[in-house]
mmCIF file of C-alpha atoms in Angstrom:
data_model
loop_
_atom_site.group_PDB
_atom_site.id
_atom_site.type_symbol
_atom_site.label_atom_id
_atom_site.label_comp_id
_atom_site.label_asym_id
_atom_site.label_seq_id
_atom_site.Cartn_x
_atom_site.Cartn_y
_atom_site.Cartn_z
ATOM 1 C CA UNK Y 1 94.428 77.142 111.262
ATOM 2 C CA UNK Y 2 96.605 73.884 111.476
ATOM 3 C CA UNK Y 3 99.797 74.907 114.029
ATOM 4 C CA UNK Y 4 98.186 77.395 115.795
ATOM 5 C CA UNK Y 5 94.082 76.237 116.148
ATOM 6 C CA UNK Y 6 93.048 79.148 115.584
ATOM 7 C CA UNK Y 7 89.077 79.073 114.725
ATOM 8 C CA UNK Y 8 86.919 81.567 112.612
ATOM 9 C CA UNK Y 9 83.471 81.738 112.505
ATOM 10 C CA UNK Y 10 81.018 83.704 110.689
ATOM 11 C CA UNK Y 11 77.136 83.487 110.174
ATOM 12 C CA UNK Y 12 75.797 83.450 106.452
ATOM 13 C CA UNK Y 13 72.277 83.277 104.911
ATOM 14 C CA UNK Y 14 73.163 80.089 103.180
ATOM 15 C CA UNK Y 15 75.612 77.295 101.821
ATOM 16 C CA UNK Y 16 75.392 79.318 98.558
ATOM 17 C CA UNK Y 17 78.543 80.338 96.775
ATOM 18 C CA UNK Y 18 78.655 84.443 97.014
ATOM 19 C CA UNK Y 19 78.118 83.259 100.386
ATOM 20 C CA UNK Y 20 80.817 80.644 101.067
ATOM 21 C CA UNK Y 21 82.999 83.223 99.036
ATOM 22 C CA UNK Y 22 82.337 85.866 101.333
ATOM 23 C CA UNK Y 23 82.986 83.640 104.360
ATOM 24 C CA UNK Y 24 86.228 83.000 102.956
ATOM 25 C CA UNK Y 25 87.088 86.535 102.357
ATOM 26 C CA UNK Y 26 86.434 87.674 105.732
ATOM 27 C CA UNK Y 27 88.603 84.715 106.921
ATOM 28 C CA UNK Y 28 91.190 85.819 105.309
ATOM 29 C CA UNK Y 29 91.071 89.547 106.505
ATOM 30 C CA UNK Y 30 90.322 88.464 110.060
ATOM 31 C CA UNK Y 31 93.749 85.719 110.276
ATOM 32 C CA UNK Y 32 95.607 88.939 108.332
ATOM 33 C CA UNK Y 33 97.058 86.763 105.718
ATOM 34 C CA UNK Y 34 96.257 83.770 103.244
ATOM 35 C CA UNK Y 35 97.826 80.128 104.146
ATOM 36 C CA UNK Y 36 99.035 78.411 101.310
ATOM 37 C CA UNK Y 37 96.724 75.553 101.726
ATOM 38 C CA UNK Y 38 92.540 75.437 102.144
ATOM 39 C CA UNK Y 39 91.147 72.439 102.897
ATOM 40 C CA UNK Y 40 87.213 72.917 101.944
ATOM 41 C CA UNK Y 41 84.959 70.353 102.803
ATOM 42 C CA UNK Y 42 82.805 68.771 99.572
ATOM 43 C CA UNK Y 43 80.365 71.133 99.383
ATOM 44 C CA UNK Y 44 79.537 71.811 96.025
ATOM 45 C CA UNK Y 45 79.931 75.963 96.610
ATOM 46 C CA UNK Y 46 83.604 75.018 96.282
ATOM 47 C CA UNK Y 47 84.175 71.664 94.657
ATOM 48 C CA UNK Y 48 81.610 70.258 92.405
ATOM 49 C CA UNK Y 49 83.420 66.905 91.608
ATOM 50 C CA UNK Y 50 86.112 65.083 93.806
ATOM 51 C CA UNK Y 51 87.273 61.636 92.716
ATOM 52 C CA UNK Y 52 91.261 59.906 93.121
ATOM 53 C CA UNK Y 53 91.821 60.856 89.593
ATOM 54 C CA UNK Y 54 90.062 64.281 89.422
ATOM 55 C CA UNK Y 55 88.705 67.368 90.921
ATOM 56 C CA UNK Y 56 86.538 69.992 90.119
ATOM 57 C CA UNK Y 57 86.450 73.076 91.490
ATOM 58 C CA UNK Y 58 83.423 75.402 91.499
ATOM 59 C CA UNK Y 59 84.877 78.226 89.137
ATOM 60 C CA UNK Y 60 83.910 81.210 91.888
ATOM 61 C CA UNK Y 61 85.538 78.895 94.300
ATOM 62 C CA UNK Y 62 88.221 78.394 91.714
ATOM 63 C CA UNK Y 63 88.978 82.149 91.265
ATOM 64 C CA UNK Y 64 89.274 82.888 94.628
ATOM 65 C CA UNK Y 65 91.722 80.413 95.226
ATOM 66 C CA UNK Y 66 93.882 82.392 91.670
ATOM 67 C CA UNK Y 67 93.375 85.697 93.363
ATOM 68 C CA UNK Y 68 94.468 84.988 97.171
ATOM 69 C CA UNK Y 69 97.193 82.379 96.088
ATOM 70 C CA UNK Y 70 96.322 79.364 97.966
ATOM 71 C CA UNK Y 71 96.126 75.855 96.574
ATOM 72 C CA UNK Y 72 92.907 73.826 97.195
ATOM 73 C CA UNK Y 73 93.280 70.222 98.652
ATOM 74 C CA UNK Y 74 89.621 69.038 99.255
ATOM 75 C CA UNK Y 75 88.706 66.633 101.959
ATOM 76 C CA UNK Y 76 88.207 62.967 100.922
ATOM 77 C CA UNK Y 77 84.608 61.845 100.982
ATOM 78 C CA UNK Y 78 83.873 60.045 104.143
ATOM 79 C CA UNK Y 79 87.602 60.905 105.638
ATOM 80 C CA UNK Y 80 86.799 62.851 108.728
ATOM 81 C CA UNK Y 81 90.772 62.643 109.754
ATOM 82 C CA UNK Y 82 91.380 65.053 106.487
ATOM 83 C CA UNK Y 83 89.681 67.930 108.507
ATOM 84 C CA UNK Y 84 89.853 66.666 111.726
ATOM 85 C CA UNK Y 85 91.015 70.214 113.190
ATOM 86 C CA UNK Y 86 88.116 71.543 111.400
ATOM 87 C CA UNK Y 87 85.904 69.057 113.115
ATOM 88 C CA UNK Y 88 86.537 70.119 116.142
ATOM 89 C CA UNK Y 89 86.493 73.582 115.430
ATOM 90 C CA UNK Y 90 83.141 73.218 114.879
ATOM 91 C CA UNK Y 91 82.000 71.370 117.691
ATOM 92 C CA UNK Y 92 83.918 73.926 119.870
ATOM 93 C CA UNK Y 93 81.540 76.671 118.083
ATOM 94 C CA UNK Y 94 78.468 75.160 118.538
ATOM 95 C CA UNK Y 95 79.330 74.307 122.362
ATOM 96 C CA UNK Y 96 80.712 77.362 123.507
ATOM 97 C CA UNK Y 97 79.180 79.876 121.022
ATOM 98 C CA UNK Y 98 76.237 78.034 119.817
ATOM 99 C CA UNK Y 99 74.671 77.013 123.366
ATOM 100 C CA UNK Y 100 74.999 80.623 124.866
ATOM 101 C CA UNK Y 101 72.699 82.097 121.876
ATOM 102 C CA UNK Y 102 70.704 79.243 121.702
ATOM 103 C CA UNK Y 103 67.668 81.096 123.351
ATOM 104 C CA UNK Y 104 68.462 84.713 121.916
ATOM 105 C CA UNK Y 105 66.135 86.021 118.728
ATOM 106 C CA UNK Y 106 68.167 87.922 116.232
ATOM 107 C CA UNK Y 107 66.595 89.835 113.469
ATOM 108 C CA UNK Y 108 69.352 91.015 111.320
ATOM 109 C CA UNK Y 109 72.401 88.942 110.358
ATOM 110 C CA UNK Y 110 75.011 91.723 111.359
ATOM 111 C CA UNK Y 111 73.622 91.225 114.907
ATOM 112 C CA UNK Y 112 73.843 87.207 115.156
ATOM 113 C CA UNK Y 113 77.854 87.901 113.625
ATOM 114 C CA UNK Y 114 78.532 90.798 116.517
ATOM 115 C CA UNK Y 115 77.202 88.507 119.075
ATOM 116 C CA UNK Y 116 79.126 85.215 117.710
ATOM 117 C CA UNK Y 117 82.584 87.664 117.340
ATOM 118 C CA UNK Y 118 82.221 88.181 120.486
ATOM 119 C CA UNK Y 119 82.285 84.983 121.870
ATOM 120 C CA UNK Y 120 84.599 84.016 119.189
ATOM 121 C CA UNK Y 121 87.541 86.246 120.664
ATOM 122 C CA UNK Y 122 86.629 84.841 123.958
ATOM 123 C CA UNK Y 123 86.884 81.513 122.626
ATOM 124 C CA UNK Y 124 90.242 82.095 120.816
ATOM 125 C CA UNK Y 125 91.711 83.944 124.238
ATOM 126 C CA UNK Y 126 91.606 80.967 126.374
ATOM 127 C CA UNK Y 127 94.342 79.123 127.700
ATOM 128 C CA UNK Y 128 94.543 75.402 126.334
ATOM 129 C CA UNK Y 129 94.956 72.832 128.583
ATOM 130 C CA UNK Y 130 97.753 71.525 125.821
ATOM 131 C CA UNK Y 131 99.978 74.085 124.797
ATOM 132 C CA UNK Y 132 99.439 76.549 127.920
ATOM 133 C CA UNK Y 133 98.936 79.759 125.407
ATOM 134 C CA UNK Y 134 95.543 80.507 124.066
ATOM 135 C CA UNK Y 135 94.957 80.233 120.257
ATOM 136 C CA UNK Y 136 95.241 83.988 119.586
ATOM 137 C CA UNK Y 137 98.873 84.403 120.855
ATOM 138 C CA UNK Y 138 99.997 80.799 119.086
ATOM 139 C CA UNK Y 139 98.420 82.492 115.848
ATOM 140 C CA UNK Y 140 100.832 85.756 115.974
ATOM 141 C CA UNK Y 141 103.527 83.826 117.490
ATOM 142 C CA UNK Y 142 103.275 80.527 114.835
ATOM 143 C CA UNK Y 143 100.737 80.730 111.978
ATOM 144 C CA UNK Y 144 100.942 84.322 110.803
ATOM 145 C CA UNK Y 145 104.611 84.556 109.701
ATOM 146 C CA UNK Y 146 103.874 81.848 107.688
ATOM 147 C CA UNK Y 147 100.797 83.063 106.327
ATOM 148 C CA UNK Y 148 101.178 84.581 102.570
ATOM 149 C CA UNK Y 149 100.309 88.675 102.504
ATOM 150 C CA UNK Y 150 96.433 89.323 101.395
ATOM 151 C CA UNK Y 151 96.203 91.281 97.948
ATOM 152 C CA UNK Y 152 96.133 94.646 97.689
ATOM 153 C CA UNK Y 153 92.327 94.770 96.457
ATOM 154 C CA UNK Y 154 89.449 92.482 97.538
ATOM 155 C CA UNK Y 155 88.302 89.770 94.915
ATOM 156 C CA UNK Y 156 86.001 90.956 93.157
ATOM 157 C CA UNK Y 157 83.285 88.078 92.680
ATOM 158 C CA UNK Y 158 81.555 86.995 90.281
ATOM 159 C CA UNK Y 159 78.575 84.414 89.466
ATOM 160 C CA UNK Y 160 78.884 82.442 86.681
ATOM 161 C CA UNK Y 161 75.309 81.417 84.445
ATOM 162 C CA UNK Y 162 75.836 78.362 81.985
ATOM 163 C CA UNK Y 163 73.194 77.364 79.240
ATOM 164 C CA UNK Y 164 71.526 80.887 79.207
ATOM 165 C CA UNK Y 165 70.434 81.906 75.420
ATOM 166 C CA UNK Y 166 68.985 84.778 73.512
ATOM 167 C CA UNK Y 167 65.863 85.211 72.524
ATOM 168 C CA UNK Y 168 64.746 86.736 69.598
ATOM 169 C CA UNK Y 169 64.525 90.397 70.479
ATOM 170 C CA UNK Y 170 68.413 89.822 70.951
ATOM 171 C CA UNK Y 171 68.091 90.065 74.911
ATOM 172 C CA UNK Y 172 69.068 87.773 77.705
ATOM 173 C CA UNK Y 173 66.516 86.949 80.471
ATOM 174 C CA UNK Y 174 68.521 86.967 84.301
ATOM 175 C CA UNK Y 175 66.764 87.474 87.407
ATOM 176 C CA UNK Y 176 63.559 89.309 86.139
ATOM 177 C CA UNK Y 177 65.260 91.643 83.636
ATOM 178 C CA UNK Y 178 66.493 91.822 79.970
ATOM 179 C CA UNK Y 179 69.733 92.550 78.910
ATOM 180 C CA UNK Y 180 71.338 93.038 75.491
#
């Protein structure tokens, strides 16, 4: 988060979009609110097209953004400075989270995200040598009155197919099964 510095960070499967989504979603629950601005970088799980004149959102991406409220701004291509805070964020993970599990073998995902939450609230409960409060405190203090209330229900997500047709027994062929 922007005022505060706040950092999240979560381990998925992959870059996919129920994934990204999901990311998102427990974002949101974990900062206990929804800013009014997300900043995703160009990956194509949230914005399939970014140009000065245009953009286009990924339509999951895009309905996530309807149901929480917030407005996407996407990062420029090849502007670092548009996410700088994000930047660093990340190399702050990968130092102090990253390096201490560097040598640990985890087989189940919910075990990698225990160990990294862990070391995530440590991260977020330090003092800064800037501000002289650690990130947690400046986040109730600054960025969640600000932040806009999360919905009543969860978003419901949903994958979107193009160019699938019927064949002639009148069924559609997804993922191994038919469907009429």
């Amino acid at each position: 988060l922007g005022a505060s510095g706040y950092i999240f960070a979560t381990a998925v499967p992959s870059q996919k979009v129920g994934d990204f989504i999901q990311a998102h979603i427990e974002m949101f629950a974990d900062i206990g609110g929804v800013p009014k601005f997300v900043v995703p970088d160009n990956l194509k799980s949230a914005v399939i097209k970014n140009t000065r004149s245009s953009t286009l959102l990924n339509q999951a991406f895009a309905e996530l953004s309807e149901h929480y409220g917030f407005i996407v701004v996407p990062a420029r291509s090849r502007k670092p400075k548009d996410k700088s805070l994000g930047e660093i964020a990340v190399q702050l993970v990968q130092r102090y989270i990253l390096a201490r599990l560097r040598h640990r073998v985890f087989f189940h995902m919910d075990e990698l995200n225990e160990q990294i939450q862990y070391w995530l609230k440590q991260l977020n409960q330090n003092i800064t040598r800037t501000y002289k409060t650690s990130r947690a405190q400046r986040l109730i203090e600054i960025d969640r009155p600000a932040l806009q209330p999360l919905p009543e229900r969860h978003y419901p997500f949903s994958r979107w197919e193009y160019q699938r047709t019927v064949d002639q027994s009148y069924h559609v062929f997804h993922e191994g099964c038919y469907y009429s």
